[in-house]
Amino acid sequence: AQRVTQPEKLLSVFKGAPVELKCNYSYSGSPELFWYVQYSRQRLQLLLRHISRESIKGFTADLNKGETSFHLKKPFAQEEDSAMYYCALRDGGSNYKLTFGKGTLLTVNP
Amino acid sequence: NAGVTQTPKFQVLKTGQSMTLQCAQDMNHEYMSWYRQDPGMGLRLIHYSVGAGITDQGEVPNGYNVSRSTTEDFPLRLLSAAPSQTSVYFCASSPGRGGNSPLHFGNGTRLTVT
């Protein structure tokens, strides 16, 4: 069974500091990894997907198959980055289902 | 496009009551799903559908029914509400499988069962 682990429920950093939100997964096949974000009083939205290798709002995430990780990083955190972040995994084969981690609440302090 | 629309936004039920949470999308997406969001538990998949007439169970299906008679609509039914079903419910859709098909979420329905 596929599983996504986000070891930190809460993460607090100061503005301008680097931030890393950890995500580890267990899956035997070829996974598709995503990061979703939920800002206060807004709907969940896609932030990043590993297949695109993109940088969104200064965030990047690299899929490390050896370590089965997909950590989200940003070199200089901003107050507007404060939100709940969810790592998610989908079977790269025929399965549509998305499995989410429990989420990390990031607070960026001024 | 309105995207994914959920109604109602808030609902209070008494134990044993039934209700239907509505979800509609206007993007012609194949895939639709229901998640519940609980503190410390993240999002857990309740039911999902890969097309009209096709539904399947997710991680926590007990106490919930779904149907998919049209591509646009995917209602979630609580037949006999229980306090354990107090949660925030999200409907999500996507065009299909693959990394180019991220989920589009609705705004959520906050349900309280007393």
PDB file of C-alpha atoms in Angstrom:
ATOM      1  CA  ALA A   1       0.000   0.000   0.000  1.00  0.00           C
ATOM      2  CA  GLN A   2       1.168   3.492  -0.731  1.00  0.00           C
ATOM      3  CA  ARG A   3       1.918   5.784   2.164  1.00  0.00           C
ATOM      4  CA  VAL A   4       3.022   9.388   2.562  1.00  0.00           C
ATOM      5  CA  THR A   5       4.730  10.614   5.710  1.00  0.00           C
ATOM      6  CA  GLN A   6       5.163  14.224   6.698  1.00  0.00           C
ATOM      7  CA  PRO A   7       7.056  14.028   9.966  1.00  0.00           C
ATOM      8  CA  GLU A   8       6.459  17.616  11.080  1.00  0.00           C
ATOM      9  CA  LYS A   9       2.952  18.723  12.044  1.00  0.00           C
ATOM     10  CA  LEU A  10       4.161  22.253  12.710  1.00  0.00           C
ATOM     11  CA  LEU A  11       7.094  24.215  11.349  1.00  0.00           C
ATOM     12  CA  SER A  12       7.918  27.753  12.356  1.00  0.00           C
ATOM     13  CA  VAL A  13      10.596  29.907  10.745  1.00  0.00           C
ATOM     14  CA  PHE A  14      11.451  33.580  10.527  1.00  0.00           C
ATOM     15  CA  LYS A  15      11.020  35.639   7.404  1.00  0.00           C
ATOM     16  CA  GLY A  16      14.066  35.325   5.173  1.00  0.00           C
ATOM     17  CA  ALA A  17      15.166  32.007   6.627  1.00  0.00           C
ATOM     18  CA  PRO A  18      15.361  28.853   4.521  1.00  0.00           C
ATOM     19  CA  VAL A  19      12.536  26.396   4.880  1.00  0.00           C
ATOM     20  CA  GLU A  20      12.305  22.682   4.156  1.00  0.00           C
ATOM     21  CA  LEU A  21       9.115  20.681   4.524  1.00  0.00           C
ATOM     22  CA  LYS A  22       9.847  16.986   4.602  1.00  0.00           C
ATOM     23  CA  CYS A  23       7.944  14.305   2.737  1.00  0.00           C
ATOM     24  CA  ASN A  24       8.775  10.625   2.555  1.00  0.00           C
ATOM     25  CA  TYR A  25       6.793   8.002   0.722  1.00  0.00           C
ATOM     26  CA  SER A  26       6.536   4.271   0.466  1.00  0.00           C
ATOM     27  CA  TYR A  27       5.444   2.807  -2.823  1.00  0.00           C
ATOM     28  CA  SER A  28       6.741  -0.078  -4.848  1.00  0.00           C
ATOM     29  CA  GLY A  29       5.901   1.232  -8.291  1.00  0.00           C
ATOM     30  CA  SER A  30       6.547   4.442 -10.183  1.00  0.00           C
ATOM     31  CA  PRO A  31       5.002   7.244  -8.147  1.00  0.00           C
ATOM     32  CA  GLU A  32       3.819  10.690  -9.093  1.00  0.00           C
ATOM     33  CA  LEU A  33       4.449  13.205  -6.317  1.00  0.00           C
ATOM     34  CA  PHE A  34       2.714  16.481  -5.650  1.00  0.00           C
ATOM     35  CA  TRP A  35       2.702  19.287  -3.134  1.00  0.00           C
ATOM     36  CA  TYR A  36      -0.618  20.950  -2.380  1.00  0.00           C
ATOM     37  CA  VAL A  37      -1.077  24.098  -0.310  1.00  0.00           C
ATOM     38  CA  GLN A  38      -4.034  25.468   1.611  1.00  0.00           C
ATOM     39  CA  TYR A  39      -3.838  29.130   2.583  1.00  0.00           C
ATOM     40  CA  SER A  40      -6.108  30.421   5.326  1.00  0.00           C
ATOM     41  CA  ARG A  41      -9.763  30.339   4.238  1.00  0.00           C
ATOM     42  CA  GLN A  42      -8.888  29.173   0.724  1.00  0.00           C
ATOM     43  CA  ARG A  43      -9.325  25.914  -1.093  1.00  0.00           C
ATOM     44  CA  LEU A  44      -6.542  23.419  -1.538  1.00  0.00           C
ATOM     45  CA  GLN A  45      -4.502  24.084  -4.636  1.00  0.00           C
ATOM     46  CA  LEU A  46      -1.641  22.467  -6.431  1.00  0.00           C
ATOM     47  CA  LEU A  47       1.753  23.967  -5.679  1.00  0.00           C
ATOM     48  CA  LEU A  48       4.207  21.619  -7.382  1.00  0.00           C
ATOM     49  CA  ARG A  49       4.382  18.316  -9.192  1.00  0.00           C
ATOM     50  CA  HIS A  50       7.579  16.382  -9.602  1.00  0.00           C
ATOM     51  CA  ILE A  51       7.002  15.645 -13.244  1.00  0.00           C
ATOM     52  CA  SER A  52       7.172  19.347 -14.127  1.00  0.00           C
ATOM     53  CA  ARG A  53      10.449  20.088 -12.326  1.00  0.00           C
ATOM     54  CA  GLU A  54       9.242  23.658 -11.877  1.00  0.00           C
ATOM     55  CA  SER A  55       9.712  26.370  -9.284  1.00  0.00           C
ATOM     56  CA  ILE A  56       6.515  27.958  -8.019  1.00  0.00           C
ATOM     57  CA  LYS A  57       6.530  30.962  -5.661  1.00  0.00           C
ATOM     58  CA  GLY A  58      10.212  30.213  -5.037  1.00  0.00           C
ATOM     59  CA  PHE A  59       9.510  26.638  -3.922  1.00  0.00           C
ATOM     60  CA  THR A  60      11.220  23.619  -5.434  1.00  0.00           C
ATOM     61  CA  ALA A  61      10.986  19.919  -4.746  1.00  0.00           C
ATOM     62  CA  ASP A  62      13.162  17.117  -6.025  1.00  0.00           C
ATOM     63  CA  LEU A  63      12.101  13.515  -6.167  1.00  0.00           C
ATOM     64  CA  ASN A  64      14.793  11.337  -4.619  1.00  0.00           C
ATOM     65  CA  LYS A  65      13.909   7.750  -5.403  1.00  0.00           C
ATOM     66  CA  GLY A  66      16.859   6.393  -3.447  1.00  0.00           C
ATOM     67  CA  GLU A  67      15.697   8.070  -0.261  1.00  0.00           C
ATOM     68  CA  THR A  68      11.998   7.908  -1.272  1.00  0.00           C
ATOM     69  CA  SER A  69      11.660  11.587  -0.479  1.00  0.00           C
ATOM     70  CA  PHE A  70      10.089  14.647  -2.055  1.00  0.00           C
ATOM     71  CA  HIS A  71      11.047  17.484   0.262  1.00  0.00           C
ATOM     72  CA  LEU A  72       9.763  20.995  -0.425  1.00  0.00           C
ATOM     73  CA  LYS A  73      12.321  23.770  -0.149  1.00  0.00           C
ATOM     74  CA  LYS A  74      12.499  27.528  -0.344  1.00  0.00           C
ATOM     75  CA  PRO A  75      15.690  29.501   0.292  1.00  0.00           C
ATOM     76  CA  PHE A  76      14.042  32.605   1.759  1.00  0.00           C
ATOM     77  CA  ALA A  77      10.642  32.224   3.417  1.00  0.00           C
ATOM     78  CA  GLN A  78       8.027  34.990   3.195  1.00  0.00           C
ATOM     79  CA  GLU A  79       5.165  35.694   5.566  1.00  0.00           C
ATOM     80  CA  GLU A  80       2.671  34.914   2.810  1.00  0.00           C
ATOM     81  CA  ASP A  81       4.054  31.364   2.673  1.00  0.00           C
ATOM     82  CA  SER A  82       2.291  30.619   5.954  1.00  0.00           C
ATOM     83  CA  ALA A  83      -0.153  27.828   5.137  1.00  0.00           C
ATOM     84  CA  MET A  84      -0.873  24.139   5.455  1.00  0.00           C
ATOM     85  CA  TYR A  85       1.189  22.042   3.059  1.00  0.00           C
ATOM     86  CA  TYR A  86       0.280  18.527   1.966  1.00  0.00           C
ATOM     87  CA  CYS A  87       2.491  16.082   0.149  1.00  0.00           C
ATOM     88  CA  ALA A  88       0.592  13.641  -2.051  1.00  0.00           C
ATOM     89  CA  LEU A  89       1.369  10.525  -4.065  1.00  0.00           C
ATOM     90  CA  ARG A  90      -0.429   8.926  -6.953  1.00  0.00           C
ATOM     91  CA  ASP A  91       0.156   5.575  -8.538  1.00  0.00           C
ATOM     92  CA  GLY A  92       1.909   6.272 -11.814  1.00  0.00           C
ATOM     93  CA  GLY A  93       0.053   3.400 -13.443  1.00  0.00           C
ATOM     94  CA  SER A  94      -3.653   2.940 -13.742  1.00  0.00           C
ATOM     95  CA  ASN A  95      -4.786   4.247 -10.391  1.00  0.00           C
ATOM     96  CA  TYR A  96      -6.254   7.739 -10.143  1.00  0.00           C
ATOM     97  CA  LYS A  97      -6.258   7.790  -6.370  1.00  0.00           C
ATOM     98  CA  LEU A  98      -4.193  10.400  -4.579  1.00  0.00           C
ATOM     99  CA  THR A  99      -2.831   9.574  -1.126  1.00  0.00           C
ATOM    100  CA  PHE A 100      -2.091  12.555   1.088  1.00  0.00           C
ATOM    101  CA  GLY A 101       0.224  13.008   4.013  1.00  0.00           C
ATOM    102  CA  LYS A 102      -1.110  14.454   7.241  1.00  0.00           C
ATOM    103  CA  GLY A 103       0.144  17.904   6.413  1.00  0.00           C
ATOM    104  CA  THR A 104       2.599  20.414   7.839  1.00  0.00           C
ATOM    105  CA  LEU A 105       1.448  23.791   9.087  1.00  0.00           C
ATOM    106  CA  LEU A 106       4.100  26.332   8.176  1.00  0.00           C
ATOM    107  CA  THR A 107       4.220  29.622  10.048  1.00  0.00           C
ATOM    108  CA  VAL A 108       6.575  32.323   8.858  1.00  0.00           C
ATOM    109  CA  ASN A 109       7.153  34.908  11.556  1.00  0.00           C
ATOM    110  CA  PRO A 110       8.048  38.521  10.804  1.00  0.00           C
TER     111      PRO A 110
ATOM    112  CA  ASN B   1     -15.689  28.186 -15.533  1.00  0.00           C
ATOM    113  CA  ALA B   2     -16.856  27.860 -11.947  1.00  0.00           C
ATOM    114  CA  GLY B   3     -14.541  24.883 -11.374  1.00  0.00           C
ATOM    115  CA  VAL B   4     -15.620  22.576  -8.552  1.00  0.00           C
ATOM    116  CA  THR B   5     -18.650  23.769  -6.622  1.00  0.00           C
ATOM    117  CA  GLN B   6     -19.707  22.313  -3.294  1.00  0.00           C
ATOM    118  CA  THR B   7     -22.911  22.959  -1.415  1.00  0.00           C
ATOM    119  CA  PRO B   8     -23.697  23.647   1.345  1.00  0.00           C
ATOM    120  CA  LYS B   9     -20.713  25.418   2.891  1.00  0.00           C
ATOM    121  CA  PHE B  10     -21.833  24.623   6.423  1.00  0.00           C
ATOM    122  CA  GLN B  11     -24.221  22.059   7.850  1.00  0.00           C
ATOM    123  CA  VAL B  12     -25.241  20.951  11.310  1.00  0.00           C
ATOM    124  CA  LEU B  13     -26.954  17.588  11.677  1.00  0.00           C
ATOM    125  CA  LYS B  14     -28.278  15.594  14.555  1.00  0.00           C
ATOM    126  CA  THR B  15     -27.174  12.016  15.042  1.00  0.00           C
ATOM    127  CA  GLY B  16     -29.191   9.733  12.816  1.00  0.00           C
ATOM    128  CA  GLN B  17     -30.196  12.345  10.277  1.00  0.00           C
ATOM    129  CA  SER B  18     -29.381  11.915   6.629  1.00  0.00           C
ATOM    130  CA  MET B  19     -28.182  14.430   4.103  1.00  0.00           C
ATOM    131  CA  THR B  20     -26.462  14.799   0.764  1.00  0.00           C
ATOM    132  CA  LEU B  21     -23.406  16.919   0.101  1.00  0.00           C
ATOM    133  CA  GLN B  22     -23.456  18.203  -3.434  1.00  0.00           C
ATOM    134  CA  CYS B  23     -20.484  18.475  -5.765  1.00  0.00           C
ATOM    135  CA  ALA B  24     -20.518  19.691  -9.337  1.00  0.00           C
ATOM    136  CA  GLN B  25     -17.765  20.459 -11.818  1.00  0.00           C
ATOM    137  CA  ASP B  26     -18.015  22.163 -15.184  1.00  0.00           C
ATOM    138  CA  MET B  27     -14.634  21.137 -16.588  1.00  0.00           C
ATOM    139  CA  ASN B  28     -15.744  17.810 -18.088  1.00  0.00           C
ATOM    140  CA  HIS B  29     -13.385  15.963 -15.778  1.00  0.00           C
ATOM    141  CA  GLU B  30     -13.427  12.169 -15.784  1.00  0.00           C
ATOM    142  CA  TYR B  31     -12.284  11.704 -12.238  1.00  0.00           C
ATOM    143  CA  MET B  32     -14.103  12.933  -9.132  1.00  0.00           C
ATOM    144  CA  SER B  33     -13.479  12.168  -5.506  1.00  0.00           C
ATOM    145  CA  TRP B  34     -14.482  12.971  -1.953  1.00  0.00           C
ATOM    146  CA  TYR B  35     -12.040  13.539   0.884  1.00  0.00           C
ATOM    147  CA  ARG B  36     -12.519  14.332   4.502  1.00  0.00           C
ATOM    148  CA  GLN B  37     -10.078  16.545   6.355  1.00  0.00           C
ATOM    149  CA  ASP B  38      -9.563  16.052  10.071  1.00  0.00           C
ATOM    150  CA  PRO B  39      -6.967  17.678  12.352  1.00  0.00           C
ATOM    151  CA  GLY B  40      -3.835  15.565  12.531  1.00  0.00           C
ATOM    152  CA  MET B  41      -5.190  13.119   9.961  1.00  0.00           C
ATOM    153  CA  GLY B  42      -4.676  15.017   6.742  1.00  0.00           C
ATOM    154  CA  LEU B  43      -6.999  14.241   3.857  1.00  0.00           C
ATOM    155  CA  ARG B  44      -8.475  10.787   3.586  1.00  0.00           C
ATOM    156  CA  LEU B  45     -10.205   9.475   0.499  1.00  0.00           C
ATOM    157  CA  ILE B  46     -13.821   8.432   1.017  1.00  0.00           C
ATOM    158  CA  HIS B  47     -15.064   7.469  -2.461  1.00  0.00           C
ATOM    159  CA  TYR B  48     -14.048   8.185  -5.987  1.00  0.00           C
ATOM    160  CA  SER B  49     -15.330   7.842  -9.523  1.00  0.00           C
ATOM    161  CA  VAL B  50     -13.451   7.450 -12.804  1.00  0.00           C
ATOM    162  CA  GLY B  51     -16.471   8.232 -14.952  1.00  0.00           C
ATOM    163  CA  ALA B  52     -20.253   8.307 -15.090  1.00  0.00           C
ATOM    164  CA  GLY B  53     -21.696   5.095 -13.692  1.00  0.00           C
ATOM    165  CA  ILE B  54     -18.408   4.015 -12.083  1.00  0.00           C
ATOM    166  CA  THR B  55     -17.623   4.470  -8.405  1.00  0.00           C
ATOM    167  CA  ASP B  56     -15.271   2.823  -5.950  1.00  0.00           C
ATOM    168  CA  GLN B  57     -14.353   2.965  -2.301  1.00  0.00           C
ATOM    169  CA  GLY B  58     -11.459   4.879  -0.882  1.00  0.00           C
ATOM    170  CA  GLU B  59      -9.748   4.635   2.454  1.00  0.00           C
ATOM    171  CA  VAL B  60     -12.714   5.504   4.731  1.00  0.00           C
ATOM    172  CA  PRO B  61     -15.966   4.635   2.896  1.00  0.00           C
ATOM    173  CA  ASN B  62     -18.075   3.407   5.814  1.00  0.00           C
ATOM    174  CA  GLY B  63     -21.170   5.483   6.476  1.00  0.00           C
ATOM    175  CA  TYR B  64     -21.090   7.162   3.056  1.00  0.00           C
ATOM    176  CA  ASN B  65     -22.679   6.413  -0.304  1.00  0.00           C
ATOM    177  CA  VAL B  66     -22.003   7.939  -3.694  1.00  0.00           C
ATOM    178  CA  SER B  67     -23.350   7.744  -7.204  1.00  0.00           C
ATOM    179  CA  ARG B  68     -22.243   9.219 -10.528  1.00  0.00           C
ATOM    180  CA  SER B  69     -25.144   9.485 -12.918  1.00  0.00           C
ATOM    181  CA  THR B  70     -23.593  12.344 -14.902  1.00  0.00           C
ATOM    182  CA  THR B  71     -20.051  13.499 -15.600  1.00  0.00           C
ATOM    183  CA  GLU B  72     -20.720  16.779 -13.800  1.00  0.00           C
ATOM    184  CA  ASP B  73     -22.173  15.658 -10.470  1.00  0.00           C
ATOM    185  CA  PHE B  74     -20.864  13.473  -7.668  1.00  0.00           C
ATOM    186  CA  PRO B  75     -23.033  13.717  -4.546  1.00  0.00           C
ATOM    187  CA  LEU B  76     -21.991  12.236  -1.214  1.00  0.00           C
ATOM    188  CA  ARG B  77     -24.750  10.800   0.969  1.00  0.00           C
ATOM    189  CA  LEU B  78     -24.684  10.308   4.699  1.00  0.00           C
ATOM    190  CA  LEU B  79     -27.454   7.835   5.450  1.00  0.00           C
ATOM    191  CA  SER B  80     -27.392   8.085   9.246  1.00  0.00           C
ATOM    192  CA  ALA B  81     -25.042  10.758  10.517  1.00  0.00           C
ATOM    193  CA  ALA B  82     -22.745  10.048  13.455  1.00  0.00           C
ATOM    194  CA  PRO B  83     -20.590  12.436  15.513  1.00  0.00           C
ATOM    195  CA  SER B  84     -17.491  10.716  14.059  1.00  0.00           C
ATOM    196  CA  GLN B  85     -18.488  12.182  10.699  1.00  0.00           C
ATOM    197  CA  THR B  86     -17.946  15.713  11.940  1.00  0.00           C
ATOM    198  CA  SER B  87     -15.328  16.952   9.512  1.00  0.00           C
ATOM    199  CA  VAL B  88     -14.576  19.181   6.572  1.00  0.00           C
ATOM    200  CA  TYR B  89     -15.437  17.493   3.306  1.00  0.00           C
ATOM    201  CA  PHE B  90     -13.708  18.278   0.034  1.00  0.00           C
ATOM    202  CA  CYS B  91     -14.733  17.283  -3.426  1.00  0.00           C
ATOM    203  CA  ALA B  92     -12.004  17.176  -6.069  1.00  0.00           C
ATOM    204  CA  SER B  93     -11.826  16.406  -9.760  1.00  0.00           C
ATOM    205  CA  SER B  94      -9.211  15.904 -12.428  1.00  0.00           C
ATOM    206  CA  PRO B  95      -9.213  15.362 -16.184  1.00  0.00           C
ATOM    207  CA  GLY B  96      -7.636  11.920 -15.843  1.00  0.00           C
ATOM    208  CA  ARG B  97      -4.597  10.015 -14.781  1.00  0.00           C
ATOM    209  CA  GLY B  98      -1.021  11.093 -15.072  1.00  0.00           C
ATOM    210  CA  GLY B  99       1.201  13.872 -13.806  1.00  0.00           C
ATOM    211  CA  ASN B 100      -0.484  16.491 -15.940  1.00  0.00           C
ATOM    212  CA  SER B 101      -3.777  15.932 -14.177  1.00  0.00           C
ATOM    213  CA  PRO B 102      -3.660  17.554 -10.755  1.00  0.00           C
ATOM    214  CA  LEU B 103      -6.733  17.615  -8.558  1.00  0.00           C
ATOM    215  CA  HIS B 104      -9.002  20.653  -8.556  1.00  0.00           C
ATOM    216  CA  PHE B 105     -10.657  21.125  -5.189  1.00  0.00           C
ATOM    217  CA  GLY B 106     -13.916  22.668  -4.118  1.00  0.00           C
ATOM    218  CA  ASN B 107     -14.163  25.069  -1.206  1.00  0.00           C
ATOM    219  CA  GLY B 108     -15.262  22.422   1.217  1.00  0.00           C
ATOM    220  CA  THR B 109     -18.304  21.679   3.355  1.00  0.00           C
ATOM    221  CA  ARG B 110     -17.943  21.956   7.110  1.00  0.00           C
ATOM    222  CA  LEU B 111     -20.214  19.376   8.712  1.00  0.00           C
ATOM    223  CA  THR B 112     -20.988  19.129  12.403  1.00  0.00           C
ATOM    224  CA  VAL B 113     -22.933  16.182  13.786  1.00  0.00           C
ATOM    225  CA  THR B 114     -24.286  16.628  17.296  1.00  0.00           C
TER     226      THR B 114
END
